[in-house]
Coordinates of C-alpha atoms and ligand atoms in Angstrom, one line a residue:
M1 CA -2.0 -11.5 -1.4
E2 CA 1.6 -10.8 -0.5
L3 CA 2.9 -7.5 -1.8
N4 CA 5.6 -8.0 -4.4
T5 CA 8.5 -5.6 -3.6
Q6 CA 10.7 -6.5 -6.5
R7 CA 11.1 -3.8 -9.1
P8 CA 13.6 -4.9 -11.7
R9 CA 13.7 -1.3 -13.1
R10 CA 15.7 -0.2 -10.1
N11 CA 18.7 -1.9 -11.6
R12 CA 18.2 0.0 -14.8
K13 CA 17.8 3.5 -13.4
S14 CA 21.2 5.0 -14.4
E15 CA 24.0 4.1 -16.8
A16 CA 26.3 3.5 -13.8
I17 CA 23.9 0.9 -12.3
R18 CA 23.2 -0.6 -15.7
D19 CA 27.0 -1.0 -16.2
L20 CA 27.3 -2.6 -12.8
V21 CA 24.8 -5.3 -13.5
Q22 CA 25.7 -5.8 -17.1
E23 CA 26.4 -9.6 -17.6
N24 CA 28.2 -9.6 -20.9
W25 CA 30.7 -7.2 -22.4
L26 CA 32.3 -7.1 -25.8
S27 CA 36.0 -6.3 -26.2
T28 CA 38.6 -6.6 -29.0
N29 CA 39.9 -9.6 -27.0
D30 CA 36.9 -11.6 -28.1
F31 CA 37.4 -11.3 -31.8
I32 CA 39.3 -13.1 -34.6
F33 CA 39.3 -10.9 -37.7
P34 CA 38.9 -13.0 -40.9
M35 CA 40.8 -11.5 -43.9
F36 CA 41.0 -12.2 -47.6
L37 CA 44.3 -12.5 -49.4
I38 CA 44.8 -12.0 -53.2
E39 CA 47.8 -12.2 -55.6
G40 CA 49.7 -9.1 -56.6
K41 CA 51.2 -6.0 -55.2
N42 CA 49.5 -2.9 -53.8
K43 CA 46.0 -4.3 -54.3
K44 CA 43.0 -3.5 -52.1
V45 CA 39.8 -4.7 -53.7
E46 CA 36.5 -4.3 -51.9
V47 CA 34.2 -7.3 -51.8
A48 CA 31.1 -6.1 -53.6
S49 CA 28.7 -7.9 -51.2
M50 CA 30.7 -6.9 -48.1
P51 CA 31.1 -3.2 -48.0
G52 CA 34.2 -2.2 -45.9
I53 CA 35.8 -5.7 -46.3
Y54 CA 38.7 -6.0 -48.8
R55 CA 40.8 -8.6 -50.6
W56 CA 44.4 -7.6 -49.9
S57 CA 47.6 -8.4 -51.6
S58 CA 50.2 -9.6 -49.1
D59 CA 52.1 -6.3 -48.8
L60 CA 48.9 -4.4 -48.0
L61 CA 47.6 -7.2 -45.8
L62 CA 50.7 -6.8 -43.6
K63 CA 49.9 -3.1 -43.3
E64 CA 46.3 -3.7 -42.5
I65 CA 47.3 -6.2 -39.7
E66 CA 49.6 -3.6 -38.3
A67 CA 46.7 -1.0 -38.3
C68 CA 44.5 -3.6 -36.5
L69 CA 47.1 -4.3 -33.9
Q70 CA 47.2 -0.7 -33.0
L71 CA 43.4 -0.8 -32.5
G72 CA 43.8 -3.7 -30.0
L73 CA 43.0 -6.6 -32.3
K74 CA 45.4 -9.5 -31.8
S75 CA 43.9 -12.5 -33.7
F76 CA 43.5 -13.0 -37.4
C77 CA 42.3 -15.7 -39.7
V78 CA 43.5 -15.5 -43.3
F79 CA 41.7 -17.0 -46.4
P80 CA 43.4 -17.1 -49.8
S81 CA 41.8 -16.3 -53.1
I82 CA 43.6 -18.7 -55.5
N83 CA 44.0 -18.1 -59.2
D84 CA 41.7 -20.4 -61.2
K85 CA 44.7 -21.6 -63.2
L86 CA 46.2 -23.1 -60.1
K87 CA 43.1 -25.0 -59.0
D88 CA 43.0 -28.8 -59.6
K89 CA 41.2 -31.9 -58.3
T90 CA 43.6 -32.5 -55.4
A91 CA 44.2 -28.9 -54.3
K92 CA 48.0 -29.2 -54.9
E93 CA 48.5 -25.5 -54.7
S94 CA 47.6 -25.6 -50.9
L95 CA 51.0 -27.3 -50.3
N96 CA 53.1 -24.9 -52.4
T97 CA 55.4 -23.3 -49.9
K98 CA 56.2 -20.5 -52.4
G99 CA 52.6 -20.1 -53.2
L100 CA 50.4 -17.1 -52.1
Y101 CA 49.0 -18.5 -48.9
L102 CA 51.9 -20.3 -47.2
S103 CA 54.4 -17.6 -48.1
T104 CA 52.1 -14.9 -46.8
L105 CA 51.5 -16.7 -43.5
K106 CA 55.3 -16.9 -43.0
L107 CA 55.6 -13.1 -43.7
I108 CA 52.9 -12.3 -41.2
K109 CA 54.4 -14.5 -38.4
N110 CA 57.9 -13.1 -39.1
K111 CA 56.8 -9.6 -39.0
F112 CA 54.3 -9.9 -36.1
P113 CA 55.3 -12.9 -33.9
E114 CA 52.9 -11.8 -31.2
V115 CA 49.8 -12.1 -33.5
M116 CA 47.5 -15.1 -33.1
L117 CA 47.4 -16.5 -36.7
M118 CA 44.6 -18.9 -37.6
T119 CA 44.6 -20.7 -40.9
D120 CA 41.9 -22.5 -43.0
V121 CA 42.1 -26.1 -43.7
A122 CA 39.7 -27.2 -46.5
M123 CA 40.1 -27.9 -50.2
D124 CA 37.6 -25.5 -51.7
P125 CA 39.8 -22.4 -52.3
Y126 CA 42.2 -24.6 -54.3
S127 CA 39.8 -27.2 -55.8
S128 CA 38.7 -27.1 -59.4
D129 CA 35.5 -28.7 -58.2
G130 CA 34.9 -26.0 -55.6
H131 CA 34.3 -28.6 -52.9
D132 CA 35.9 -29.0 -49.5
G133 CA 36.8 -32.6 -50.2
L134 CA 38.1 -34.7 -53.0
V135 CA 35.5 -35.4 -55.7
K136 CA 35.2 -38.7 -57.5
N137 CA 32.2 -39.4 -59.8
G138 CA 30.3 -36.6 -58.2
E139 CA 30.9 -37.9 -54.7
I140 CA 32.9 -36.2 -52.0
L141 CA 35.3 -38.8 -50.6
N142 CA 35.9 -38.7 -46.9
D143 CA 39.0 -40.7 -46.0
E144 CA 40.9 -39.8 -49.2
T145 CA 40.4 -36.2 -48.3
L146 CA 41.8 -36.6 -44.8
D147 CA 45.3 -37.3 -46.2
I148 CA 45.2 -34.1 -48.1
L149 CA 43.9 -32.1 -45.1
C150 CA 46.7 -33.5 -42.9
K151 CA 49.4 -32.4 -45.4
M152 CA 47.7 -29.0 -45.6
A153 CA 47.6 -28.6 -41.8
L154 CA 51.3 -29.5 -41.5
A155 CA 52.3 -27.1 -44.3
Q156 CA 50.4 -24.3 -42.4
A157 CA 51.9 -25.2 -39.1
E158 CA 55.3 -25.1 -40.7
A159 CA 54.5 -21.6 -42.1
G160 CA 53.7 -20.4 -38.5
A161 CA 50.0 -21.0 -37.9
D162 CA 49.0 -20.8 -34.2
I163 CA 45.5 -22.3 -34.7
I164 CA 44.5 -24.7 -37.5
G165 CA 40.9 -24.3 -38.5
P166 CA 39.5 -27.3 -40.4
S167 CA 36.4 -25.9 -42.1
D168 CA 35.7 -28.9 -44.3
M169 CA 33.4 -31.1 -42.2
M170 CA 35.0 -34.4 -43.1
D171 CA 34.5 -37.1 -40.5
G172 CA 37.6 -37.8 -38.3
R173 CA 39.6 -34.9 -39.5
V174 CA 40.3 -33.4 -36.1
G175 CA 41.9 -36.6 -34.8
R176 CA 43.9 -37.2 -37.9
I177 CA 45.2 -33.6 -38.0
R178 CA 46.1 -33.8 -34.3
Q179 CA 48.0 -37.0 -34.8
A180 CA 49.9 -35.5 -37.8
L181 CA 50.8 -32.3 -35.9
D182 CA 52.0 -34.2 -32.9
K183 CA 54.1 -36.7 -34.9
N184 CA 55.8 -33.7 -36.5
K185 CA 56.6 -31.9 -33.3
F186 CA 53.8 -29.4 -33.7
T187 CA 52.3 -30.3 -30.3
N188 CA 51.8 -26.5 -29.5
V189 CA 49.7 -25.9 -32.6
S190 CA 46.0 -25.7 -31.7
I191 CA 42.9 -26.9 -33.5
M192 CA 39.8 -24.9 -33.7
S193 CA 37.3 -27.3 -35.2
Y194 CA 34.4 -26.0 -37.3
T195 CA 32.4 -28.4 -35.2
A196 CA 28.8 -27.6 -36.2
K197 CA 29.1 -26.1 -39.6
Y198 CA 25.8 -25.9 -41.3
A199 CA 25.0 -26.0 -45.1
S200 CA 24.0 -22.4 -45.1
A201 CA 23.0 -19.7 -47.6
F202 CA 24.7 -17.2 -45.4
Y203 CA 28.1 -18.1 -46.9
G204 CA 27.2 -16.5 -50.3
P205 CA 29.3 -13.3 -50.0
F206 CA 32.4 -15.3 -48.8
R207 CA 32.2 -17.5 -51.9
D208 CA 32.1 -14.4 -54.0
A209 CA 35.1 -13.0 -52.3
L210 CA 37.1 -16.2 -52.9
D211 CA 35.4 -17.4 -56.0
S212 CA 35.0 -20.7 -54.3
A213 CA 31.4 -21.7 -54.9
P214 CA 30.9 -25.4 -55.7
K215 CA 31.0 -26.1 -59.4
F216 CA 28.2 -28.7 -59.1
G217 CA 25.7 -29.6 -56.4
D218 CA 25.8 -28.3 -52.9
K219 CA 27.6 -29.1 -49.6
K220 CA 24.8 -30.9 -48.0
T221 CA 26.6 -34.3 -47.8
Y222 CA 29.2 -32.9 -45.5
Q223 CA 27.8 -29.6 -43.9
M224 CA 25.0 -30.0 -41.4
N225 CA 21.3 -29.7 -42.0
P226 CA 20.0 -26.4 -40.6
A227 CA 17.0 -28.2 -39.2
N228 CA 19.1 -30.2 -36.8
S229 CA 20.4 -29.5 -33.3
T230 CA 21.1 -32.9 -31.6
E231 CA 23.5 -33.7 -34.4
A232 CA 25.7 -30.8 -33.2
L233 CA 26.2 -32.7 -29.9
I234 CA 27.5 -35.7 -31.8
E235 CA 30.0 -33.6 -33.7
A236 CA 31.1 -31.8 -30.5
E237 CA 31.6 -35.1 -28.7
L238 CA 33.7 -36.5 -31.5
D239 CA 35.8 -33.3 -31.9
T240 CA 36.4 -33.3 -28.1
M241 CA 37.5 -36.9 -28.1
E242 CA 39.7 -36.3 -31.2
G243 CA 41.6 -33.5 -29.5
A244 CA 40.1 -30.2 -30.5
D245 CA 41.0 -27.1 -28.5
F246 CA 38.0 -25.0 -29.5
L247 CA 34.5 -26.0 -30.7
M248 CA 33.1 -23.6 -33.3
V249 CA 29.5 -23.0 -34.5
K250 CA 28.9 -21.5 -37.9
P251 CA 27.0 -19.5 -38.9
A252 CA 26.3 -17.7 -35.5
L253 CA 23.2 -15.7 -35.6
S254 CA 20.7 -18.2 -36.8
Y255 CA 22.4 -20.8 -34.6
L256 CA 22.5 -19.2 -31.2
D257 CA 20.6 -22.2 -29.7
I258 CA 23.5 -24.4 -31.0
I259 CA 26.1 -22.2 -29.4
K260 CA 24.2 -22.3 -26.1
S261 CA 23.8 -26.1 -26.2
L262 CA 27.5 -26.6 -26.8
K263 CA 28.3 -24.2 -24.1
E264 CA 26.1 -26.1 -21.6
N265 CA 27.3 -29.6 -22.6
F266 CA 31.0 -29.1 -23.2
T267 CA 33.9 -27.6 -21.3
L268 CA 36.1 -26.5 -24.2
P269 CA 35.9 -22.8 -25.2
I270 CA 33.1 -22.2 -27.7
A271 CA 33.7 -20.1 -30.8
A272 CA 31.2 -18.8 -33.3
Y273 CA 31.6 -17.5 -36.8
N274 CA 29.5 -14.5 -37.6
V275 CA 29.6 -15.2 -41.3
S276 CA 29.7 -13.1 -44.5
G277 CA 26.0 -13.1 -45.1
E278 CA 25.2 -12.0 -41.6
Y279 CA 27.6 -9.1 -42.2
A280 CA 26.1 -8.3 -45.6
M281 CA 22.6 -8.1 -44.3
V282 CA 23.5 -5.5 -41.7
K283 CA 25.5 -3.4 -44.1
A284 CA 22.7 -3.5 -46.8
A285 CA 19.9 -2.5 -44.4
A286 CA 22.1 0.2 -42.8
A287 CA 23.0 1.6 -46.3
K288 CA 19.3 2.0 -47.0
G289 CA 18.9 3.8 -43.7
W290 CA 16.5 1.1 -42.4
I291 CA 18.6 0.2 -39.3
D292 CA 21.3 1.8 -37.2
G293 CA 24.2 -0.4 -38.5
S294 CA 26.6 0.1 -35.5
K295 CA 23.9 -0.5 -32.9
V296 CA 22.6 -3.6 -34.7
R297 CA 26.2 -4.8 -35.0
D298 CA 26.9 -4.6 -31.3
E299 CA 23.6 -6.1 -30.5
I300 CA 24.3 -9.1 -32.7
L301 CA 27.8 -9.5 -31.4
L302 CA 26.5 -9.4 -27.8
S303 CA 23.8 -12.0 -28.6
I304 CA 26.5 -14.3 -29.8
K305 CA 28.5 -13.8 -26.6
R306 CA 25.5 -14.1 -24.4
A307 CA 24.6 -17.4 -26.1
G308 CA 28.0 -18.7 -24.8
A309 CA 30.7 -18.0 -27.4
S310 CA 33.8 -16.6 -25.9
V311 CA 35.5 -16.3 -29.3
I312 CA 33.8 -14.6 -32.2
L313 CA 35.1 -14.6 -35.8
T314 CA 33.6 -11.5 -37.3
Y315 CA 34.1 -9.1 -40.2
F316 CA 33.0 -6.4 -37.8
A317 CA 36.1 -6.8 -35.7
K318 CA 38.0 -3.8 -37.1
E319 CA 34.9 -1.6 -37.3
F320 CA 34.1 -2.4 -33.6
A321 CA 37.6 -1.6 -32.6
L322 CA 37.5 1.7 -34.4
T323 CA 34.2 2.8 -32.9
N324 CA 35.1 1.6 -29.4
K325 CA 38.6 3.2 -29.4
K326 CA 39.3 4.9 -26.1
Ligands
PBG401 C1 34.8 -23.2 -46.8 C2 34.5 -22.0 -45.9 C3 33.3 -21.2 -46.1 C4 33.4 -20.2 -45.1 C5 34.6 -20.4 -44.4 N1 35.3 -21.5 -44.9 C6 32.2 -21.3 -47.0 C7 31.7 -22.6 -47.4 O1 31.6 -23.6 -46.6 O2 31.3 -22.7 -48.6 C8 32.4 -19.2 -45.0 C9 32.7 -18.0 -44.1 C10 31.7 -16.9 -44.3 O3 30.7 -17.0 -45.0 O4 32.0 -15.8 -43.8 N2 35.7 -24.1 -46.3

């Protein structure tokens, strides 16, 4: 028998060597920080199921973005919490240029033009039904929803969005939004498609934060079945043909195989959304002293990167930036 001279441990013998051979690194360049916006002034309200994550009024949101910029974060995605009284069947409030969301986007872009500002396109924050699409007789209508989503995307582009993030999972929305943007001279506005967005219980804390849970039923007729992987390839193919600039997988941690398969089969940059429930689990276990929260955080973020995501939307972004400050 030939003597095997390979000893993989040699490449692990010191930190210097480990760092030399390390294949994946995390940096603040990788992250988009999702942030929650509420009405009012001087408001900072912690999300009960997401310790360390707040719902900010626009004045304080601006200050928080400034603090994040100083820590090296450059990219933000803002989600609005809309007053119940303003919600209706057709999500009209989403087009109100003087309303909470659009006016705040404008403020952010005016104050920090260098920031990458991503916005959310979907009806649920503004919908009295709490669904991402238009509801008629208990059904979520696809094509009727597309018209609303296009208007929403245009209003957000007008307000200064750099990347539009359709999170609704209606068929054909990327193509329709691309067309609408291009027709209105927004050829430079990008689309990060929520390509493979699963019908997941990991969104629970987010729906608490925005009070956006569906008023009836679930989202299984538009979000994907967690049991499926091949279907993600169909979605990715369509989004690519329709003109997406990024393909996103959501949630991230239970769907690392999906991230990897999109990375292997497509050339567009892959993003992953490390969602609210994934954040909450780490925080809850860490608070009990059952895990080392920061180490688990970095391990999770690395696993998402290793799987093939070059962009990570994560509530850990600021915390990571703080702990890894030079
Ligand atoms: C809805 C939307 C959701 C999230 C982002 N956009 C929840 C849902 O589909 O019900 C979840 C993000 C998270 O859990 O962090 N358009």
